[in-house]
């Protein structure tokens, strides 16, 4: 008879001790001690936590400065654009943005469909604003996302509130009482699909639980003590940086959710699989961060209700607002394919970038040298570049087997009229769930409610593994699948209202990203993040994939602040680094424990 291996009890005891009390030791990335005469560098500070506190505390003032360095910023997404203007704000003006595509915006992708004013967000579409908890009716602000709203205020001020560039926010309706839930639910006595309000009034109409057993309930409760702990979620909302550091110290980056259930709590394979496959997460921090916003829907059994915002006219208005300030230092249609360090006659390191314009016989190679390069593109793109040898950890993070990313697919269909806003159960915003698991969710527009004769878009959005499957579909097949799901949910007569106009984007097929957002694996935060804080070959890597949080504009902006501060410290502009730190990370400095 086989028995459990005898190493298990010792391992479990060691892990549980680490999980309960936390491990305060640093990661394997060694920090140098800083004397009064040393130049402080970002790598000296706590990359996994509140590095901005250490920047604020720097006392050095007599460090040689290099204020006139030339800087290449590769990528005109929000992280590259924001870094450029942050540098501009403290007197570093000798920068250029090199963008592979014909536009600014990166993964901001607002599409106006069929020559109308109806727009679909094929990229980011919403921002959490605040959350009200049921336990005490208190409201918590999503402090990290205030970076995005601060950026909008700053751009509006820089642009003199010119309506052409003005950024305004409007409510995003995450859920509407009349949104329809068809998948896995019961039916009303007359056979209709239940609404969200119907299910809240009669929970027996809702989806059946994944499993019913004492072991399942016990294991699920243990998971929720970590993943849905109100104190933890509030801590993430108030300060994700310190919350992230605590999660690292608790060992939550060292073990997967699946391994926790199976090895630590000794749950059966069946129960472990049932819980693990009910979401697309296996890293505790990622799901905790997700739960701090998207799982606070106000439904019975949830801890609170999140209020959301979106951009009036689409998220591209944010990055378009940079254009008046970067256009003279912006190169479009220049896809960088090589970065190499070079040594000057004075034995100083510089960077040389190469890119192509044109194609075939008309392709021309261009090169240009800069003192520093800030790489603001995801590793899914740097993997196609000819790069020098970076440190082992950073090289592995960039490698195809390194930092993990995830895709997403969206299809938006244009209808001649907004039939969903009519009838006895009108829907204004929110999203419905059709029978089709492949289609997933169908989102309704957040603008133009009840306007007579106004057309409208319904958008299918699917992430996780489904988004890896959809590129195998032709565009026509994908569009037809979505139209079928809408007709099944709202009635076959809606086919007559479909205009034939649509937008489709599977991010895996996007030539400039090949992904939608970063989704790290076990141990990748603890190992990789400190390497982004080290400047190698005069190159700094930024982007949402380098931040402790992912898939949000605030993640990209964190990385912009970090990248700008990192460069300024590198060139001895300490007071300017502290100025940017105070302007953008000042809120965190006020939240010390």
Coordinates of C-alpha atoms in Angstrom, one line a residue:
X1 CA 0.0 0.0 0.0
X2 CA 1.3 3.4 -0.9
X3 CA 1.6 6.1 1.8
X4 CA 2.1 9.8 1.6
X5 CA 5.7 10.8 1.3
X6 CA 7.3 11.4 4.7
X7 CA 8.5 14.9 3.6
X8 CA 4.9 16.2 3.6
X9 CA 4.4 17.0 7.3
X10 CA 7.7 18.9 7.6
X11 CA 7.0 20.9 4.4
X12 CA 3.4 21.7 5.5
X13 CA 4.5 22.8 9.0
X14 CA 7.2 25.1 7.5
X15 CA 4.8 26.6 5.0
X16 CA 2.0 27.2 7.5
X17 CA 4.4 28.9 9.9
X18 CA 5.5 31.2 7.0
X19 CA 1.9 31.7 6.0
X20 CA 0.7 32.6 9.5
X21 CA 3.5 34.9 10.7
X22 CA 5.0 36.0 7.4
X23 CA 8.6 35.9 6.4
X24 CA 10.2 39.3 6.8
X25 CA 13.4 38.4 4.9
X26 CA 14.3 40.0 1.6
X27 CA 14.2 38.2 -1.6
X28 CA 17.3 36.8 -3.2
X29 CA 18.0 40.2 -4.9
X30 CA 20.6 41.8 -2.6
X31 CA 20.5 45.4 -1.7
X32 CA 23.6 47.5 -1.4
X33 CA 24.0 49.6 1.7
X34 CA 23.9 53.4 0.9
X35 CA 26.3 55.8 2.5
X36 CA 25.8 59.5 2.5
X37 CA 28.1 59.8 -0.5
X38 CA 26.6 57.1 -2.7
X39 CA 24.2 57.8 -5.5
X40 CA 20.8 56.3 -4.5
X41 CA 19.3 54.0 -7.1
X42 CA 15.8 52.6 -7.2
X43 CA 17.2 49.1 -6.9
X44 CA 18.3 50.0 -3.3
X45 CA 14.7 50.2 -2.2
X46 CA 11.9 47.7 -1.6
X47 CA 10.7 46.8 -5.0
X48 CA 7.9 44.5 -3.7
X49 CA 6.5 47.2 -1.4
X50 CA 6.6 50.9 -0.6
X51 CA 9.7 51.9 -2.5
X52 CA 8.3 55.4 -2.8
X53 CA 8.7 55.9 0.9
X54 CA 12.5 55.4 0.5
X55 CA 12.6 57.8 -2.4
X56 CA 10.9 60.5 -0.3
X57 CA 13.4 59.9 2.5
X58 CA 16.5 60.5 0.4
X59 CA 18.8 63.1 1.9
X60 CA 21.5 63.3 -0.8
X61 CA 21.8 66.6 -2.5
X62 CA 25.4 66.8 -3.9
X63 CA 25.4 64.1 -6.5
X64 CA 26.8 64.9 -10.0
X65 CA 23.8 65.6 -12.3
X66 CA 23.3 64.7 -16.0
X67 CA 20.3 66.9 -16.9
X68 CA 20.7 66.9 -20.6
X69 CA 20.7 63.1 -21.3
X70 CA 18.9 61.9 -24.4
X71 CA 16.1 59.4 -23.8
X72 CA 14.3 57.0 -26.2
X73 CA 10.8 55.9 -25.0
X74 CA 9.8 52.8 -27.0
X75 CA 6.0 52.6 -27.1
X76 CA 3.3 55.2 -27.2
X77 CA 0.8 53.5 -24.9
X78 CA -0.3 55.3 -21.7
X79 CA 2.8 54.2 -19.8
X80 CA 5.2 55.6 -22.5
X81 CA 3.2 58.8 -22.9
X82 CA 2.9 59.4 -19.2
X83 CA 6.6 58.8 -18.6
X84 CA 7.5 61.4 -21.3
X85 CA 5.3 64.1 -19.7
X86 CA 6.5 63.3 -16.2
X87 CA 10.1 63.8 -17.4
X88 CA 9.0 67.0 -19.2
X89 CA 7.4 68.3 -15.9
X90 CA 10.8 68.4 -14.2
X91 CA 12.9 69.8 -17.0
X92 CA 14.0 66.7 -18.9
X93 CA 12.9 67.5 -22.4
X94 CA 15.4 65.6 -24.6
X95 CA 13.3 62.6 -25.2
X96 CA 11.6 61.0 -28.2
X97 CA 8.8 58.4 -28.4
X98 CA 9.2 55.7 -30.9
X99 CA 6.0 53.9 -31.7
X100 CA 5.5 50.8 -34.0
X101 CA 2.0 51.6 -35.1
X102 CA 0.4 54.6 -36.8
X103 CA -1.3 55.9 -33.6
X104 CA -0.9 56.6 -29.9
X105 CA -2.9 54.7 -27.3
X106 CA -1.4 51.2 -27.2
X107 CA -4.1 48.9 -25.8
X108 CA -6.6 51.7 -25.5
X109 CA -8.7 50.9 -28.5
X110 CA -11.9 52.8 -28.9
X111 CA -13.7 52.0 -32.1
X112 CA -16.6 53.9 -33.7
X113 CA -18.7 51.4 -35.6
X114 CA -20.5 51.8 -38.9
X115 CA -19.9 55.5 -39.3
X116 CA -22.0 56.3 -36.3
X117 CA -21.2 57.8 -32.9
X118 CA -21.6 54.4 -31.3
X119 CA -18.3 53.4 -29.8
X120 CA -17.0 50.1 -28.5
X121 CA -14.1 49.7 -26.1
X122 CA -12.0 46.9 -27.6
X123 CA -9.5 47.5 -24.8
X124 CA -10.0 48.9 -21.3
X125 CA -13.6 50.0 -20.6
X126 CA -14.1 50.8 -16.9
X127 CA -12.4 52.0 -13.7
X128 CA -13.4 51.3 -10.1
X129 CA -14.1 54.5 -8.2
X130 CA -15.1 53.5 -4.7
X131 CA -16.8 50.7 -2.8
X132 CA -19.4 50.8 0.0
X133 CA -19.3 47.9 2.5
X134 CA -22.4 46.3 3.9
X135 CA -20.7 45.6 7.3
X136 CA -20.6 49.3 8.3
X137 CA -21.9 51.2 5.3
X138 CA -18.5 52.8 5.0
X139 CA -17.1 53.8 1.7
X140 CA -13.5 53.0 0.6
X141 CA -11.8 54.8 -2.2
X142 CA -9.9 52.8 -4.8
X143 CA -6.8 54.9 -4.0
X144 CA -4.5 53.4 -6.6
X145 CA -7.0 54.1 -9.4
X146 CA -7.0 57.8 -8.4
X147 CA -3.7 57.9 -10.4
X148 CA -5.8 57.6 -13.6
X149 CA -8.2 60.4 -12.5
X150 CA -5.3 62.5 -11.5
X151 CA -3.7 62.0 -14.9
X152 CA -7.0 63.1 -16.6
X153 CA -7.1 66.3 -14.4
X154 CA -3.5 67.1 -15.2
X155 CA -4.0 66.6 -19.0
X156 CA -7.2 68.7 -18.9
X157 CA -5.2 71.5 -17.1
X158 CA -2.3 71.2 -19.6
X159 CA -4.8 71.5 -22.5
X160 CA -6.7 74.4 -21.0
X161 CA -9.8 72.3 -20.8
X162 CA -10.1 72.6 -24.6
X163 CA -13.2 70.5 -25.6
X164 CA -11.2 68.9 -28.4
X165 CA -8.9 67.2 -25.8
X166 CA -11.1 67.3 -22.6
X167 CA -11.4 64.0 -20.7
X168 CA -14.7 63.5 -18.8
X169 CA -15.8 60.5 -16.8
X170 CA -19.3 59.2 -16.7
X171 CA -20.9 56.4 -14.6
X172 CA -20.2 52.8 -15.8
X173 CA -23.1 50.5 -14.9
X174 CA -21.5 47.2 -13.9
X175 CA -24.9 45.6 -13.3
X176 CA -28.5 46.4 -14.1
X177 CA -31.4 44.8 -12.4
X178 CA -32.9 43.6 -15.7
X179 CA -29.8 42.1 -17.2
X180 CA -30.5 38.5 -18.2
X181 CA -28.9 35.4 -16.9
X182 CA -29.6 32.4 -19.1
X183 CA -26.6 30.1 -18.6
X184 CA -27.2 27.5 -15.9
X185 CA -30.2 29.2 -14.4
X186 CA -33.9 28.2 -14.0
X187 CA -36.7 29.8 -15.9
X188 CA -39.7 31.9 -14.8
X189 CA -43.1 30.3 -14.8
X190 CA -43.8 31.7 -18.2
X191 CA -40.6 30.3 -19.6
X192 CA -38.7 33.6 -19.7
X193 CA -35.0 33.9 -18.8
X194 CA -34.7 35.4 -15.3
X195 CA -33.2 38.8 -14.7
X196 CA -30.6 39.6 -12.1
X197 CA -33.5 41.1 -9.9
X198 CA -35.5 37.9 -10.4
X199 CA -32.7 35.7 -9.1
X200 CA -32.0 38.0 -6.1
X201 CA -35.7 37.7 -5.2
X202 CA -35.8 34.0 -5.7
X203 CA -32.3 32.4 -5.4
X204 CA -33.6 29.0 -6.5
X205 CA -33.6 30.5 -10.1
X206 CA -29.8 31.0 -9.9
X207 CA -27.1 28.7 -11.0
X208 CA -26.6 25.5 -9.0
X209 CA -23.5 25.3 -6.8
X210 CA -20.5 23.6 -8.3
X211 CA -20.6 20.9 -5.7
X212 CA -22.5 20.1 -2.6
X213 CA -20.5 18.3 0.2
X214 CA -19.2 19.1 3.6
X215 CA -15.6 18.9 2.3
X216 CA -16.3 21.2 -0.6
X217 CA -18.0 23.8 1.7
X218 CA -15.2 23.6 4.3
X219 CA -12.4 24.0 1.7
X220 CA -14.3 26.8 -0.1
X221 CA -14.6 28.6 3.3
X222 CA -10.9 28.3 3.9
X223 CA -10.2 29.7 0.4
X224 CA -12.6 32.6 1.0
X225 CA -10.8 33.4 4.3
X226 CA -7.9 34.4 2.1
X227 CA -9.5 35.5 -1.1
X228 CA -12.6 37.3 0.2
X229 CA -11.4 38.6 3.5
X230 CA -12.9 42.0 4.1
X231 CA -9.9 43.3 6.0
X232 CA -7.6 42.2 3.2
X233 CA -9.7 43.6 0.4
X234 CA -9.9 47.0 2.2
X235 CA -6.2 47.0 2.6
X236 CA -5.7 46.4 -1.1
X237 CA -8.1 49.3 -1.9
X238 CA -6.3 51.6 0.4
X239 CA -2.7 50.6 -0.5
X240 CA -2.1 47.7 -2.9
X241 CA 1.7 48.2 -2.6
X242 CA 1.9 47.3 1.1
X243 CA -0.9 44.7 0.7
X244 CA 1.2 43.1 -2.0
X245 CA 4.3 43.0 0.2
X246 CA 2.3 41.4 3.0
X247 CA 1.0 38.8 0.6
X248 CA 4.6 38.0 -0.5
X249 CA 5.7 37.7 3.1
X250 CA 2.8 35.4 3.9
X251 CA 4.1 33.0 1.2
X252 CA 1.2 33.6 -1.1
X253 CA 3.5 33.9 -4.1
X254 CA 5.1 30.6 -3.3
X255 CA 2.2 28.2 -3.7
X256 CA -0.7 28.0 -6.1
X257 CA -4.3 27.9 -5.0
X258 CA -4.5 24.3 -6.3
X259 CA -1.5 23.3 -4.2
X260 CA -2.8 25.0 -1.1
X261 CA -6.0 23.0 -1.2
X262 CA -4.4 19.7 -2.1
X263 CA -1.1 19.7 -0.2
X264 CA -1.8 22.1 2.8
X265 CA -5.5 21.4 3.5
X266 CA -5.4 17.8 2.1
X267 CA -8.6 18.3 0.1
X268 CA -9.5 15.6 -2.3
X269 CA -8.6 15.8 -6.0
X270 CA -12.3 16.2 -6.9
X271 CA -13.0 19.1 -4.5
X272 CA -9.7 20.8 -5.4
X273 CA -10.5 20.6 -9.1
X274 CA -14.1 21.8 -8.6
X275 CA -12.9 25.0 -6.8
X276 CA -9.9 25.6 -8.9
X277 CA -11.6 25.3 -12.2
X278 CA -14.5 27.6 -11.2
X279 CA -12.3 30.6 -11.8
X280 CA -9.3 31.3 -14.1
X281 CA -6.9 32.1 -11.3
X282 CA -4.2 30.0 -9.6
X283 CA -2.2 32.9 -8.0
X284 CA -3.6 34.1 -4.7
X285 CA -2.5 37.8 -5.1
X286 CA -4.1 38.1 -8.6
X287 CA -7.4 36.7 -7.4
X288 CA -7.4 38.8 -4.2
X289 CA -6.8 42.0 -6.3
X290 CA -9.5 40.9 -8.7
X291 CA -11.9 40.3 -5.8
X292 CA -11.2 43.8 -4.4
X293 CA -13.1 45.3 -7.3
X294 CA -15.0 43.0 -9.6
X295 CA -16.4 40.7 -6.9
X296 CA -18.0 43.5 -4.9
X297 CA -21.2 43.6 -6.9
X298 CA -23.7 44.3 -4.2
X299 CA -25.4 40.9 -4.7
X300 CA -26.6 38.9 -1.7
X301 CA -23.6 37.2 -0.2
X302 CA -21.1 39.8 -1.4
X303 CA -19.3 42.2 0.9
X304 CA -20.2 45.5 -0.8
X305 CA -20.9 47.4 -3.9
X306 CA -18.3 49.0 -6.2
X307 CA -19.1 52.2 -8.1
X308 CA -17.5 52.4 -11.5
X309 CA -16.5 55.1 -14.0
X310 CA -15.7 55.1 -17.7
X311 CA -14.5 57.8 -20.2
X312 CA -17.1 59.7 -22.1
X313 CA -16.3 59.2 -25.7
X314 CA -13.9 56.3 -25.0
X315 CA -10.6 55.6 -23.4
X316 CA -8.7 56.8 -26.4
X317 CA -9.5 60.3 -25.3
X318 CA -7.0 59.9 -22.5
X319 CA -4.1 59.1 -24.7
X320 CA -5.2 61.5 -27.5
X321 CA -5.0 64.3 -24.9
X322 CA -1.2 63.7 -24.9
X323 CA -0.9 64.6 -28.6
X324 CA -0.5 68.4 -28.3
X325 CA 2.5 67.8 -25.9
X326 CA 4.3 64.9 -27.7
X327 CA 3.6 65.3 -31.4
X328 CA 6.9 67.1 -32.2
X329 CA 8.9 64.3 -30.4
X330 CA 6.9 61.3 -31.6
X331 CA 7.8 58.9 -34.4
X332 CA 5.1 56.6 -35.7
X333 CA 5.3 53.5 -37.8
X334 CA 8.8 52.8 -36.5
X335 CA 8.9 49.2 -35.1
X336 CA 12.1 48.8 -33.0
X337 CA 13.7 45.5 -33.7
X338 CA 17.1 45.9 -32.1
X339 CA 18.7 47.4 -29.0
X340 CA 22.4 47.3 -28.4
X341 CA 24.6 49.0 -25.8
X342 CA 27.6 50.9 -27.1
X343 CA 30.6 52.4 -25.4
X344 CA 31.6 56.0 -26.1
X345 CA 35.2 57.3 -26.3
X346 CA 34.8 58.3 -22.7
X347 CA 33.9 54.8 -21.8
X348 CA 30.3 55.7 -21.2
X349 CA 27.4 53.4 -22.1
X350 CA 24.7 54.5 -24.5
X351 CA 22.0 52.6 -26.3
X352 CA 21.6 52.3 -30.1
X353 CA 18.1 51.5 -31.4
X354 CA 17.3 50.1 -34.9
X355 CA 14.0 50.0 -36.7
X356 CA 12.6 49.5 -40.1
X357 CA 10.3 51.6 -42.2
X358 CA 8.6 50.3 -45.4
X359 CA 8.6 46.7 -46.4
X360 CA 10.0 44.3 -49.1
X361 CA 12.3 46.1 -51.5
X362 CA 11.3 49.4 -50.0
X363 CA 12.3 48.5 -46.5
X364 CA 14.8 50.9 -44.9
X365 CA 16.8 50.4 -41.7
X366 CA 17.2 53.3 -39.3
X367 CA 19.4 53.6 -36.3
X368 CA 19.8 56.2 -33.6
X369 CA 21.8 56.5 -30.4
X370 CA 20.5 57.7 -27.0
X371 CA 21.9 57.9 -23.6
X372 CA 19.0 55.9 -22.1
X373 CA 16.2 53.8 -23.4
X374 CA 12.9 53.3 -21.6
X375 CA 11.2 50.2 -23.0
X376 CA 7.4 50.7 -22.7
X377 CA 6.2 47.7 -24.6
X378 CA 5.2 44.3 -23.2
X379 CA 7.6 41.4 -23.1
X380 CA 5.5 39.7 -25.8
X381 CA 7.0 42.2 -28.2
X382 CA 10.6 42.5 -26.7
X383 CA 10.8 38.8 -27.3
X384 CA 10.9 39.5 -31.0
X385 CA 13.7 42.1 -30.6
X386 CA 17.5 41.5 -30.9
X387 CA 18.5 42.5 -27.3
X388 CA 21.8 42.3 -25.4
X389 CA 22.4 39.9 -22.5
X390 CA 20.6 41.2 -19.5
X391 CA 21.0 39.8 -16.0
X392 CA 19.8 36.2 -15.7
X393 CA 16.5 37.0 -13.9
X394 CA 15.5 39.9 -16.2
X395 CA 16.5 37.8 -19.3
X396 CA 14.3 34.9 -18.1
X397 CA 11.4 37.3 -17.3
X398 CA 11.5 38.5 -20.9
X399 CA 11.9 35.0 -22.4
X400 CA 9.0 33.2 -24.0
X401 CA 9.0 30.8 -21.0
X402 CA 9.1 33.6 -18.5
X403 CA 6.5 36.2 -17.5
X404 CA 3.0 34.9 -18.4
X405 CA 0.4 36.9 -20.4
X406 CA -3.2 36.4 -21.2
X407 CA -5.4 37.3 -24.2
X408 CA -9.0 38.5 -24.6
X409 CA -11.5 38.7 -27.4
X410 CA -14.2 41.3 -28.1
X411 CA -16.9 41.5 -30.8
X412 CA -19.2 44.5 -31.0
X413 CA -22.3 44.3 -33.2
X414 CA -24.3 47.4 -34.3
X415 CA -28.1 47.4 -34.3
X416 CA -30.4 50.0 -35.8
X417 CA -32.2 50.5 -32.6
X418 CA -31.7 49.7 -28.9
X419 CA -34.3 47.0 -28.5
X420 CA -32.9 46.1 -25.1
X421 CA -34.0 49.5 -23.7
X422 CA -37.6 48.9 -24.6
X423 CA -40.4 46.6 -23.4
X424 CA -41.4 45.6 -19.8
X425 CA -37.9 44.7 -18.8
X426 CA -35.6 47.4 -20.2
X427 CA -31.9 47.1 -19.7
X428 CA -29.6 50.2 -19.3
X429 CA -26.0 49.2 -19.0
X430 CA -24.6 46.1 -17.3
X431 CA -24.2 42.8 -19.1
X432 CA -26.2 39.6 -19.7
X433 CA -25.1 36.0 -19.8
X434 CA -26.4 34.0 -22.8
X435 CA -26.7 30.2 -22.8
X436 CA -23.4 30.0 -24.8
X437 CA -20.4 29.6 -22.5
X438 CA -18.2 30.5 -25.4
X439 CA -19.8 34.0 -25.8
X440 CA -19.6 34.5 -22.1
X441 CA -20.9 38.1 -21.4
X442 CA -22.8 40.6 -23.6
X443 CA -22.3 44.2 -22.6
X444 CA -24.7 47.1 -23.3
X445 CA -23.6 50.7 -23.9
X446 CA -23.2 53.1 -21.0
X447 CA -24.3 56.2 -23.0
X448 CA -27.2 57.6 -25.0
X449 CA -30.0 56.0 -22.9
X450 CA -33.5 56.4 -24.2
X451 CA -32.5 58.6 -27.1
X452 CA -35.2 58.3 -29.8
X453 CA -34.0 56.4 -32.9
X454 CA -30.5 56.0 -31.6
X455 CA -28.6 52.8 -32.7
X456 CA -26.6 50.8 -30.3
X457 CA -23.9 48.2 -29.8
X458 CA -23.9 44.9 -27.9
X459 CA -20.4 43.7 -27.2
X460 CA -19.3 40.1 -26.5
X461 CA -16.2 39.9 -24.2
X462 CA -14.3 36.7 -23.4
X463 CA -11.0 36.3 -21.7
X464 CA -9.2 33.3 -20.2
X465 CA -8.8 30.1 -22.3
X466 CA -11.7 31.0 -24.6
X467 CA -9.7 33.9 -26.0
X468 CA -7.0 31.5 -27.0
X469 CA -9.5 29.4 -29.0
X470 CA -11.3 32.2 -30.9
X471 CA -8.4 33.1 -33.2
X472 CA -9.1 29.7 -34.8
X473 CA -12.5 31.1 -35.9
X474 CA -12.8 33.2 -39.0
X475 CA -14.2 36.7 -38.4
X476 CA -17.5 35.7 -40.0
X477 CA -17.8 32.6 -37.7
X478 CA -17.1 34.6 -34.6
X479 CA -19.6 37.4 -35.5
X480 CA -22.3 34.8 -36.3
X481 CA -21.7 33.0 -33.0
X482 CA -22.3 36.3 -31.1
X483 CA -25.3 37.2 -33.2
X484 CA -26.8 33.8 -32.4
X485 CA -26.3 34.3 -28.7
X486 CA -27.9 37.7 -28.8
X487 CA -30.9 36.3 -30.8
X488 CA -31.3 33.4 -28.4
X489 CA -31.4 35.8 -25.4
X490 CA -33.5 38.6 -26.9
X491 CA -35.5 36.9 -29.6
X492 CA -34.9 35.9 -33.2
X493 CA -36.6 39.1 -34.5
X494 CA -33.5 41.1 -33.5
X495 CA -31.6 39.7 -36.5
X496 CA -33.7 42.1 -38.6
X497 CA -32.2 45.0 -36.6
X498 CA -28.6 43.9 -37.0
X499 CA -26.9 46.3 -39.5
X500 CA -24.1 44.0 -40.5
X501 CA -21.6 46.4 -39.0
X502 CA -19.2 45.1 -36.4
X503 CA -15.8 45.4 -34.8
X504 CA -13.8 42.4 -33.8
X505 CA -10.5 42.1 -31.9
X506 CA -8.7 39.1 -30.5
X507 CA -5.7 40.5 -28.8
X508 CA -3.6 37.5 -29.5
X509 CA -3.7 38.5 -33.1
X510 CA -2.8 42.1 -32.5
X511 CA 0.6 42.7 -34.2
X512 CA 1.8 45.2 -31.6
X513 CA 0.9 43.4 -28.4
X514 CA 0.0 39.7 -29.1
X515 CA -1.7 39.8 -25.7
X516 CA -4.3 41.7 -23.5
X517 CA -2.7 41.9 -20.1
X518 CA -0.1 40.3 -17.8
X519 CA -1.1 37.2 -15.8
X520 CA 2.0 36.1 -13.7
X521 CA 2.6 32.6 -12.6
X522 CA 3.5 31.3 -9.1
X523 CA 6.7 33.0 -7.8
X524 CA 7.0 35.5 -10.7
X525 CA 6.2 38.6 -8.7
X526 CA 8.7 37.7 -6.0
X527 CA 11.4 36.9 -8.4
X528 CA 10.9 39.2 -11.4
X529 CA 9.7 42.5 -10.0
X530 CA 13.0 43.5 -8.3
X531 CA 14.8 43.0 -11.6
X532 CA 12.7 45.8 -13.2
X533 CA 14.0 48.2 -10.7
X534 CA 17.6 47.7 -11.9
X535 CA 18.8 49.7 -14.9
X536 CA 20.9 47.5 -17.2
X537 CA 22.6 48.6 -20.4
X538 CA 21.1 52.0 -19.7
X539 CA 17.7 50.5 -20.3
X540 CA 14.6 50.6 -18.1
X541 CA 11.5 48.4 -18.6
X542 CA 8.1 49.8 -17.7
X543 CA 4.5 48.8 -18.5
X544 CA 1.6 47.3 -16.6
X545 CA 3.4 43.9 -16.7
X546 CA 6.1 45.3 -14.5
X547 CA 3.7 46.5 -11.7
X548 CA 2.4 44.5 -8.8
X549 CA -1.2 45.0 -10.1
X550 CA -2.1 44.2 -13.7
X551 CA -4.6 45.0 -16.5
X552 CA -5.5 48.4 -15.2
X553 CA -4.4 51.9 -16.4
X554 CA -3.2 52.6 -12.8
X555 CA -0.7 49.7 -13.3
X556 CA 0.7 51.3 -16.3
X557 CA 0.9 54.7 -14.5
X558 CA 2.6 53.1 -11.5
X559 CA 5.3 51.9 -13.9
X560 CA 5.6 55.3 -15.5
X561 CA 6.3 56.9 -12.1
X562 CA 8.7 54.2 -11.2
X563 CA 10.5 54.4 -14.6
X564 CA 10.8 58.2 -14.4
X565 CA 12.1 58.1 -10.8
X566 CA 14.5 55.3 -11.7
X567 CA 16.0 57.3 -14.6
X568 CA 16.2 60.5 -12.6
X569 CA 18.1 58.8 -9.8
X570 CA 20.3 57.2 -12.3
X571 CA 21.3 60.6 -13.7
X572 CA 21.7 62.2 -10.3
X573 CA 18.5 64.4 -10.5
X574 CA 17.5 63.4 -7.0
X575 CA 15.3 66.4 -6.2
X576 CA 13.4 66.0 -9.5
X577 CA 12.9 62.3 -8.7
X578 CA 11.5 63.3 -5.3
X579 CA 9.3 65.9 -7.0
X580 CA 7.7 63.3 -9.3
X581 CA 7.5 60.8 -6.4
X582 CA 5.7 63.3 -4.2
X583 CA 3.2 64.4 -7.0
X584 CA 2.2 60.9 -8.0
X585 CA 2.9 58.7 -5.1
X586 CA 2.2 61.2 -2.4
X587 CA -1.1 59.5 -1.4
X588 CA 0.9 56.4 -0.5
X589 CA 3.2 58.4 1.7
X590 CA 0.2 59.4 3.8
X591 CA -0.8 55.8 4.3
X592 CA 2.1 54.5 6.4
X593 CA 1.3 51.8 8.9

